[in-house]
PDB file of C-alpha atoms in Angstrom:
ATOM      1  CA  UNK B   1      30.127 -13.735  18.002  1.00 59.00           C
ATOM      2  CA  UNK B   2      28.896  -9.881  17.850  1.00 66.00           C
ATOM      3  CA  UNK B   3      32.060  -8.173  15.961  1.00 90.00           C
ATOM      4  CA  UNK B   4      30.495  -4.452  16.976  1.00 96.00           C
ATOM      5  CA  UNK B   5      30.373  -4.386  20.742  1.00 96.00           C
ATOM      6  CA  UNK B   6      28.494  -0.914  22.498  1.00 97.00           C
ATOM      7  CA  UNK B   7      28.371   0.596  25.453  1.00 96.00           C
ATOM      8  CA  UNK B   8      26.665   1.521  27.514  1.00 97.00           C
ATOM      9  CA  UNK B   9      23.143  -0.147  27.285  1.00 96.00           C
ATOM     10  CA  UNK B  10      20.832   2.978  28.616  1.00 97.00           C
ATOM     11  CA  UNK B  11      22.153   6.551  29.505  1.00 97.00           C
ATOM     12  CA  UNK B  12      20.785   9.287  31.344  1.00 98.00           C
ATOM     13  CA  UNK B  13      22.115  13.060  31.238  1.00 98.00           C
ATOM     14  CA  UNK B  14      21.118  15.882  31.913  1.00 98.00           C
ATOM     15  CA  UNK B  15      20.055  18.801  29.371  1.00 98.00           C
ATOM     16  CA  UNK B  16      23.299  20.585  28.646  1.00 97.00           C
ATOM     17  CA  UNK B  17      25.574  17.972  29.476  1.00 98.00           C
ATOM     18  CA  UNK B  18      27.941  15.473  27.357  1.00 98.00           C
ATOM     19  CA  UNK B  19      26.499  12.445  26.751  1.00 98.00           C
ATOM     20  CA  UNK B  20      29.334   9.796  25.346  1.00 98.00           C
ATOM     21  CA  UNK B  21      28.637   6.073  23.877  1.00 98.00           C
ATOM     22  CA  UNK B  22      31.482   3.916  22.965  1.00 98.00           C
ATOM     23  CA  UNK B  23      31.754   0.518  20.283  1.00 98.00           C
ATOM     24  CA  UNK B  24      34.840  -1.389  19.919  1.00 98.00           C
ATOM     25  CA  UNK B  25      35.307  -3.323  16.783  1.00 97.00           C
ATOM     26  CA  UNK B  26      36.860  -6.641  15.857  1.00 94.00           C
ATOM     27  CA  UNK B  27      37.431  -7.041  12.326  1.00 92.00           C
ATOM     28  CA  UNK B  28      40.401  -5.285  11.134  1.00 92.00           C
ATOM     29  CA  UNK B  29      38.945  -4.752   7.667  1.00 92.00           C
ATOM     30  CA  UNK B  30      36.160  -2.716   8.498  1.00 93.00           C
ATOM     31  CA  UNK B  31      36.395   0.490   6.438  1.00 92.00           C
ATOM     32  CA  UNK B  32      33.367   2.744   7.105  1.00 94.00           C
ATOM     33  CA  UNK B  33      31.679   3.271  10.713  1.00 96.00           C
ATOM     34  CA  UNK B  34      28.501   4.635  10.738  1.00 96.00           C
ATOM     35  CA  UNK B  35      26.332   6.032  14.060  1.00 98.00           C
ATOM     36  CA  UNK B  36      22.387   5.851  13.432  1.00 98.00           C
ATOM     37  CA  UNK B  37      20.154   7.407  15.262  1.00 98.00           C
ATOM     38  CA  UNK B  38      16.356   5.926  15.862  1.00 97.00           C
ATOM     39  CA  UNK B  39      13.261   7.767  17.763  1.00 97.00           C
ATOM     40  CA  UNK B  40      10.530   5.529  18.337  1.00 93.00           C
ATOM     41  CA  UNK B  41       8.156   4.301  15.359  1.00 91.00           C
ATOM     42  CA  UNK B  42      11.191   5.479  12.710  1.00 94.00           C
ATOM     43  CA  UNK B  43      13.732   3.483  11.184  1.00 95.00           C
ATOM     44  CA  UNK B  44      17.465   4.460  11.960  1.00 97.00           C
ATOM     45  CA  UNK B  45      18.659   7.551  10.246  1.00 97.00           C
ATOM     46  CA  UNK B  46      22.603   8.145   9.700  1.00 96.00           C
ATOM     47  CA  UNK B  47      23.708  10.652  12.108  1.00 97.00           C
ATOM     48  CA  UNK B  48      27.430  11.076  11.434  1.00 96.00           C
ATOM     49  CA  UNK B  49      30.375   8.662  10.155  1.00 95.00           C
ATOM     50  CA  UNK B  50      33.816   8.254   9.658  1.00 95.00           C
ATOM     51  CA  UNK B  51      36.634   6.324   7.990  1.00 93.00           C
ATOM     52  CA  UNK B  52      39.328   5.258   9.570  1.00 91.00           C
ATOM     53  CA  UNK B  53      41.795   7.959   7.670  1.00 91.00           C
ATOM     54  CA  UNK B  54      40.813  10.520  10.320  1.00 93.00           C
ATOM     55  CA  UNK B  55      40.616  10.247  14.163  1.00 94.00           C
ATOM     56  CA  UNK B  56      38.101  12.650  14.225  1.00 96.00           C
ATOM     57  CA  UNK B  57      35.069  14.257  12.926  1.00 96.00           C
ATOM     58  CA  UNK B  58      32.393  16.748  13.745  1.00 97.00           C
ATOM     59  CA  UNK B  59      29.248  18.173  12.603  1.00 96.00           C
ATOM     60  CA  UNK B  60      27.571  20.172  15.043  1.00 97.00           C
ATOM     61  CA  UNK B  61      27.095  19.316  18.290  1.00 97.00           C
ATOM     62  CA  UNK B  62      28.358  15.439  17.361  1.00 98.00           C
ATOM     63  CA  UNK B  63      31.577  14.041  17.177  1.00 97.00           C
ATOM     64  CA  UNK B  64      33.177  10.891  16.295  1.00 97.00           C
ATOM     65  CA  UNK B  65      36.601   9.970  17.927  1.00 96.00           C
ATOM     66  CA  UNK B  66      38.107   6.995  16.457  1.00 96.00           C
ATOM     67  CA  UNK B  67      41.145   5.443  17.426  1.00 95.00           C
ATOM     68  CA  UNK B  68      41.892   2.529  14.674  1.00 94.00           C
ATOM     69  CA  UNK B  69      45.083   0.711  17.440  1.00 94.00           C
ATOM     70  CA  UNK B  70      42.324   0.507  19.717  1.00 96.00           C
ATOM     71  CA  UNK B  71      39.932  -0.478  17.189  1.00 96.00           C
ATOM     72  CA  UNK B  72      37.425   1.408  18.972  1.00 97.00           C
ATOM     73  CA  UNK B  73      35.377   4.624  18.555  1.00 97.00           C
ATOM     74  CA  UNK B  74      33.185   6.913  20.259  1.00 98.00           C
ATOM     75  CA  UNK B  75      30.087   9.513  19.696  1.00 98.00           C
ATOM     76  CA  UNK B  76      30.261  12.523  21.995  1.00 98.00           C
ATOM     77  CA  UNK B  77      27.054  14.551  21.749  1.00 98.00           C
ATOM     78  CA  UNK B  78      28.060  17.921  23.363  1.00 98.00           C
ATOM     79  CA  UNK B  79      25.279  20.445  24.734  1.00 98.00           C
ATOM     80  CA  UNK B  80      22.902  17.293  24.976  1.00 98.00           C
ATOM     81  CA  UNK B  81      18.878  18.581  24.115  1.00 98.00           C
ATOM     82  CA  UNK B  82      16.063  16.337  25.346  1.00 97.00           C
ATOM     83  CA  UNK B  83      15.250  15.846  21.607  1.00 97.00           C
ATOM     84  CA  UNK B  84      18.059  14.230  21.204  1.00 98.00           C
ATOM     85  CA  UNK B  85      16.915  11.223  23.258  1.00 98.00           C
ATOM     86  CA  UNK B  86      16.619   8.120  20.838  1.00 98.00           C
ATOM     87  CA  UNK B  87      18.406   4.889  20.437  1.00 97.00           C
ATOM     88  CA  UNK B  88      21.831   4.932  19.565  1.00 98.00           C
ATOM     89  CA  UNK B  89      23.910   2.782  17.167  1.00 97.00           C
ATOM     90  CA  UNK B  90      27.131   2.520  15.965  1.00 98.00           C
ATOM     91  CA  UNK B  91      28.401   0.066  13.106  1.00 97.00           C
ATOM     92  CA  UNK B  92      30.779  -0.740  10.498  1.00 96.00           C
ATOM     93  CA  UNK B  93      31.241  -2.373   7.126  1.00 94.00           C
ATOM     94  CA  UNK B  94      33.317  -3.329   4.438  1.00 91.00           C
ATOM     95  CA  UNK B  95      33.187  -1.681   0.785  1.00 82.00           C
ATOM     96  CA  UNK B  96      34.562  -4.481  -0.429  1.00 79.00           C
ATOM     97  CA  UNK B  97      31.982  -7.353   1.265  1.00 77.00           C
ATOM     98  CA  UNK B  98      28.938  -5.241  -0.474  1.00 79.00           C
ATOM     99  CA  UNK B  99      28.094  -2.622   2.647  1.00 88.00           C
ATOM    100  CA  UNK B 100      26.599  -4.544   4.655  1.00 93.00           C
ATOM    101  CA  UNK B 101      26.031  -3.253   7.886  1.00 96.00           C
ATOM    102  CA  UNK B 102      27.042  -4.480  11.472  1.00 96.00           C
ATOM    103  CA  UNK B 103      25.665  -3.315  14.276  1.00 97.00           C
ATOM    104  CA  UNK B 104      26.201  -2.628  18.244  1.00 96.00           C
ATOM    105  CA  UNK B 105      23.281  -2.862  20.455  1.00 95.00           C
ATOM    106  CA  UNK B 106      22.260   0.313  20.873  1.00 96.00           C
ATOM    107  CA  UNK B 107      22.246   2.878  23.195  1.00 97.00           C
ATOM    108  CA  UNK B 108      18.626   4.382  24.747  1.00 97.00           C
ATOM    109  CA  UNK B 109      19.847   7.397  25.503  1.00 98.00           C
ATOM    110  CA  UNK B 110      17.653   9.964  28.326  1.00 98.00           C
ATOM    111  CA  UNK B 111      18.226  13.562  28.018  1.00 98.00           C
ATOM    112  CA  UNK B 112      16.354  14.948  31.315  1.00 97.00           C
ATOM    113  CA  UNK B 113      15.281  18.492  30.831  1.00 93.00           C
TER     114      UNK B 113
ATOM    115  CA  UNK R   1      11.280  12.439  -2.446  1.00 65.00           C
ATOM    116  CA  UNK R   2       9.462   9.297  -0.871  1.00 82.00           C
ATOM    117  CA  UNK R   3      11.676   7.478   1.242  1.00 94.00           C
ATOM    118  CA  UNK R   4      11.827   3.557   2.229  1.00 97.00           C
ATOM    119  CA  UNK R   5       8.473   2.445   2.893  1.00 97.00           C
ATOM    120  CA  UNK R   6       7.475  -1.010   4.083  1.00 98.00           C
ATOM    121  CA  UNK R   7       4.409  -2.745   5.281  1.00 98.00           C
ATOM    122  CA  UNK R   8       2.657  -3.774   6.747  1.00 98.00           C
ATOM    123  CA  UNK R   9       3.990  -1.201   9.756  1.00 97.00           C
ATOM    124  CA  UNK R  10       2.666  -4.453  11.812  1.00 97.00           C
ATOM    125  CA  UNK R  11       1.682  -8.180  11.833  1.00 98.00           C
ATOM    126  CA  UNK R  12       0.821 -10.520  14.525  1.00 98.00           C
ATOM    127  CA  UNK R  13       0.857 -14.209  13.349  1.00 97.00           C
ATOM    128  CA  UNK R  14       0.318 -17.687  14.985  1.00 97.00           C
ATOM    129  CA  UNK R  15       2.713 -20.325  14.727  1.00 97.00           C
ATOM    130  CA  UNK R  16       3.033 -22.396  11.355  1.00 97.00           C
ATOM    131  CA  UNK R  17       1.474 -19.314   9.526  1.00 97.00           C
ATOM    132  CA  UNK R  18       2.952 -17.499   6.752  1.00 97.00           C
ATOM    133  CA  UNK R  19       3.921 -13.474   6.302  1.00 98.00           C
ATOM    134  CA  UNK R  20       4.915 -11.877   3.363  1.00 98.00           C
ATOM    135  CA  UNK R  21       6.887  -8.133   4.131  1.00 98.00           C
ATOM    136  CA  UNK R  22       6.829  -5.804   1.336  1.00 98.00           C
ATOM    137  CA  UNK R  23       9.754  -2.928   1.188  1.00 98.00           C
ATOM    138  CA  UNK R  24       9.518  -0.284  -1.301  1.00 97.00           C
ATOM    139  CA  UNK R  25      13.390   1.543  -1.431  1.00 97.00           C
ATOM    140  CA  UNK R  26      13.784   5.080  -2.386  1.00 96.00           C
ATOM    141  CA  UNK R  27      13.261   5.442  -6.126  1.00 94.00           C
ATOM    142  CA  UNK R  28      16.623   4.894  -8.486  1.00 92.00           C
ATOM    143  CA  UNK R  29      18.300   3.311  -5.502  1.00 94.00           C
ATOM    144  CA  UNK R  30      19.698  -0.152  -6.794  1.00 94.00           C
ATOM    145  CA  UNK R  31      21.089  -1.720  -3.166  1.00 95.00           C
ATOM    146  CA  UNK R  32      18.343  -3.055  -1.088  1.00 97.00           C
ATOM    147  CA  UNK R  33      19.193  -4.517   2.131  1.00 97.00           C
ATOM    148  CA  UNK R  34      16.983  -6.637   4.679  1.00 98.00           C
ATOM    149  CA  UNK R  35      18.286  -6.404   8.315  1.00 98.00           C
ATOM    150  CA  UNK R  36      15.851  -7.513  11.910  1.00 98.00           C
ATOM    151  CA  UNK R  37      15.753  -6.602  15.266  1.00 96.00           C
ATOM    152  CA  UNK R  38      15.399  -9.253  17.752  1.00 94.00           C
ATOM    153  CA  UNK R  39      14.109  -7.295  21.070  1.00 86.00           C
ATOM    154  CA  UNK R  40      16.732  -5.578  22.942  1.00 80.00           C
ATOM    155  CA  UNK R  41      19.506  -7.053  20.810  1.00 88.00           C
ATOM    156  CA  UNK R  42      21.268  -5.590  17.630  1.00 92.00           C
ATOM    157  CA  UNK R  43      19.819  -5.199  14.285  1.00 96.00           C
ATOM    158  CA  UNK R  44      21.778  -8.137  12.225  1.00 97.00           C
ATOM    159  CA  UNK R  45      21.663  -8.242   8.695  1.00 97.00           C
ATOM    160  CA  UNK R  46      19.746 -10.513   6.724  1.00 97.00           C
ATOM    161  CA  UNK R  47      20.887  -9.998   2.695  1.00 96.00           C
ATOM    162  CA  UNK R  48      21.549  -7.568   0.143  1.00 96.00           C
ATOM    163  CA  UNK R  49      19.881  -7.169  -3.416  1.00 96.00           C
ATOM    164  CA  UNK R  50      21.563  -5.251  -6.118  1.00 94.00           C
ATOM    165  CA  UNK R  51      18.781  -4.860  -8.650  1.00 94.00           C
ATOM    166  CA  UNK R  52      17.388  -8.365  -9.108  1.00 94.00           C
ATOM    167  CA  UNK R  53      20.249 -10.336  -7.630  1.00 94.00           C
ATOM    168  CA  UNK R  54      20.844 -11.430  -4.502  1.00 95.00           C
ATOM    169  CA  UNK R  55      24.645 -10.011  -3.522  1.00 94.00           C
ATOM    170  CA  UNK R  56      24.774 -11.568  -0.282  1.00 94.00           C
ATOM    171  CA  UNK R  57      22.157 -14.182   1.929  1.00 95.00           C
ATOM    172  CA  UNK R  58      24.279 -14.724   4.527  1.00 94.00           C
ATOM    173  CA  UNK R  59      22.368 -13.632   7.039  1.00 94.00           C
ATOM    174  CA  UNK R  60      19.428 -15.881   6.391  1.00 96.00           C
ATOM    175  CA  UNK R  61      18.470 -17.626   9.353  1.00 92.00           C
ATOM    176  CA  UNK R  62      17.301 -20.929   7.613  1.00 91.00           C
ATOM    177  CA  UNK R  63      15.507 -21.820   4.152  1.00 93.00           C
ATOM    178  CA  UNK R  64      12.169 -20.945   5.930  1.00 96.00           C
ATOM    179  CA  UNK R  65      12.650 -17.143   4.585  1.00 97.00           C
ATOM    180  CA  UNK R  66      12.313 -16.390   1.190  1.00 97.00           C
ATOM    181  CA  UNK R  67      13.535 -12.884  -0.439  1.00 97.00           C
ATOM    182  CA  UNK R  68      12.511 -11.756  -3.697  1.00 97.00           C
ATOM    183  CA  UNK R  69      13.166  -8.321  -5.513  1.00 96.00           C
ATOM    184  CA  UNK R  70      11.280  -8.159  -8.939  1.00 85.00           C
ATOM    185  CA  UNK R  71      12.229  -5.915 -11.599  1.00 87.00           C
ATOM    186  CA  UNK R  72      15.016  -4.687  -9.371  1.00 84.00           C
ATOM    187  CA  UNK R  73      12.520  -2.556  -7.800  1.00 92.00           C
ATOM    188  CA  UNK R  74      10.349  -3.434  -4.670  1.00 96.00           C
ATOM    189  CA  UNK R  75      11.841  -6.599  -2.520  1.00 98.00           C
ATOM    190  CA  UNK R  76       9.413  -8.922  -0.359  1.00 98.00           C
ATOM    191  CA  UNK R  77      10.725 -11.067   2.325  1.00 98.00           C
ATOM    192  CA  UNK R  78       8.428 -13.840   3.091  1.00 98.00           C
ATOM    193  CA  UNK R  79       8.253 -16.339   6.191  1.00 97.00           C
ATOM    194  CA  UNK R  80       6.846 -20.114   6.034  1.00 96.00           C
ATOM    195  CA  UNK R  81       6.187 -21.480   8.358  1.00 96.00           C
ATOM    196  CA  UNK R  82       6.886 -18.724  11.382  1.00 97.00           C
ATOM    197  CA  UNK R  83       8.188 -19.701  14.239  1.00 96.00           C
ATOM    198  CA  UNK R  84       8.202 -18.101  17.556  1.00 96.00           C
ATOM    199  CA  UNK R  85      11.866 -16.944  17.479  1.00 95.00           C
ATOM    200  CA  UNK R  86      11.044 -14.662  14.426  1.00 97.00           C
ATOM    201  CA  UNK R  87       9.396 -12.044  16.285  1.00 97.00           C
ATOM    202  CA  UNK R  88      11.461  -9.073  15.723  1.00 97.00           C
ATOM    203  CA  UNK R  89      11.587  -5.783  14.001  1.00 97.00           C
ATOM    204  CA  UNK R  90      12.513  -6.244  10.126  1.00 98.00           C
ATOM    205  CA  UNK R  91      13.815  -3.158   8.617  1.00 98.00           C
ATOM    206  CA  UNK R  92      14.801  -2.639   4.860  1.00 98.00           C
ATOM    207  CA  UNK R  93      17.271  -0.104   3.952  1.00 98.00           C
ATOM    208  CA  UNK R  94      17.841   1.179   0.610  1.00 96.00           C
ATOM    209  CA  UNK R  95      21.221   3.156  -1.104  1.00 95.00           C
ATOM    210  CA  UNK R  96      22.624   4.515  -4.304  1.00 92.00           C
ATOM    211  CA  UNK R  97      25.630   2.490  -5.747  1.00 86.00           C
ATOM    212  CA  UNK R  98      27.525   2.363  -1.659  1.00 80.00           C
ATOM    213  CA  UNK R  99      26.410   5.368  -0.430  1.00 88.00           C
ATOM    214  CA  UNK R 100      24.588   5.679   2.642  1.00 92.00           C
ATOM    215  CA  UNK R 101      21.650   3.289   3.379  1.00 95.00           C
ATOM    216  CA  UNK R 102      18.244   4.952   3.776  1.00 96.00           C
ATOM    217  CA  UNK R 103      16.357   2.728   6.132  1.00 97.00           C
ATOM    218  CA  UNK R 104      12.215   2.358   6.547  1.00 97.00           C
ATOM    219  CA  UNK R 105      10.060   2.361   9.823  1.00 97.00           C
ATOM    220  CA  UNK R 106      10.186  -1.654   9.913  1.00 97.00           C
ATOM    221  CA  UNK R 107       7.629  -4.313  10.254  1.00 98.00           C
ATOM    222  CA  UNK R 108       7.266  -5.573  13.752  1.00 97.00           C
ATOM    223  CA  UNK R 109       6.233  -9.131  13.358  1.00 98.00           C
ATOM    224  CA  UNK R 110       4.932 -10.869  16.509  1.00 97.00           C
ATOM    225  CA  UNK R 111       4.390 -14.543  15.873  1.00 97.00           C
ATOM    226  CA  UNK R 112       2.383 -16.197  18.840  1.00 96.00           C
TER     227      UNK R 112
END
């Protein structure tokens, strides 16, 4: 049972546009959601996150929208650069079950020049 | 400041063998945490250290993988006997008290 679920799989956009990937989220108790970012050959690096206090936040050209009734939330990366292409993932723990990490599947994201 | 370093950066194993991953975490960092990446799927977690003790294992697949963290400092995870279906990228990840977790390059292990 995968309690992060991601969309999409692969994404292509052009340089300049928005690109958008979306996770929806089981477990009510989740507390912290994370987005990591991973180039090839390098381990994920945290990107941006949020808690589920706030429906939004931004730094830069990346933005988390979180809607906690939905249980779902999104990364918009706005002005998309072809160094931005990487893989993608979002996930989400609990303070209180030691910070554990789950993830989505990740998102290969394409940003043609 | 070093960050998480593991290695080997690869390994490529028959069947039955045995593999021992080493991951270093960023100095003065007292979680440790040892997640893998089956191809194309997500990257599950696998257990948590704090210093010397193991928090949480419950993402061991069976009693064929053995973590260790001595001295609260550098963890190994080791495999015996590797199977097929533990091909996969094994990443460690590293953080101060919760804060956020530092991860290393991985160790792709291909077992054949």
């Amino acid at each position: 049972q995968q309690q992060v679920k991601q969309s999409p799989q692969s994404l292509i956009v052009q340089k300049g546009g928005i690109s958008i990937i979306n996770c929806a989220y089981e477990n009510t108790a989740f507390d912290y959601f994370p987005w990591y970012q991973q180039f090839p050959g390098k381990g994920p690096a945290l990107l941006i996150a949020i808690r589920p206090d706030v429906s939004e936040k931004k730094e830069g050209r990346f933005t988390i929208s979180f809607n906690k009734s939905a249980k779902q939330f999104s990364l918009h990366i706005m002005d998309s650069q072809p160094g931005d292409s990487a893989t993608y993932f979002c996930a989400a723990s609990n303070d209180n079950q030691g910070g554990k990490l789950i993830f989505g599947q990740g998102t290969e994201l394409s940003v043609k020049p | 400041e070093a960050g998480v370093t593991q290695f080997p950066s690869h390994s490529v194993i028959e069947k039955g063998q045995t593999v021992t991953l080493r991951c270093d975490p960023i100095s003065g960092h007292d979680n440790l945490y040892w997640y893998r990446r089956v191809m194309g799927k997500e990257i599950k977690f696998l257990l948590h250290f704090v210093k010397e003790s193991k928090q949480d294992e419950s993402g061991m697949p069976n009693n064929r993988f053995l973590a260790e963290r001595t001295g609260g400092t550098y963890s190994t995870l080791k495999v015996q006997p590797a199977e097929l279906e533990d091909s996969g990228v094994y990443f460690c990840a590293s953080s101060y008290a919760r804060g956020t977790q530092y991860f290393g390059p991985g160790t792709r292990l291909t077992v054949l």
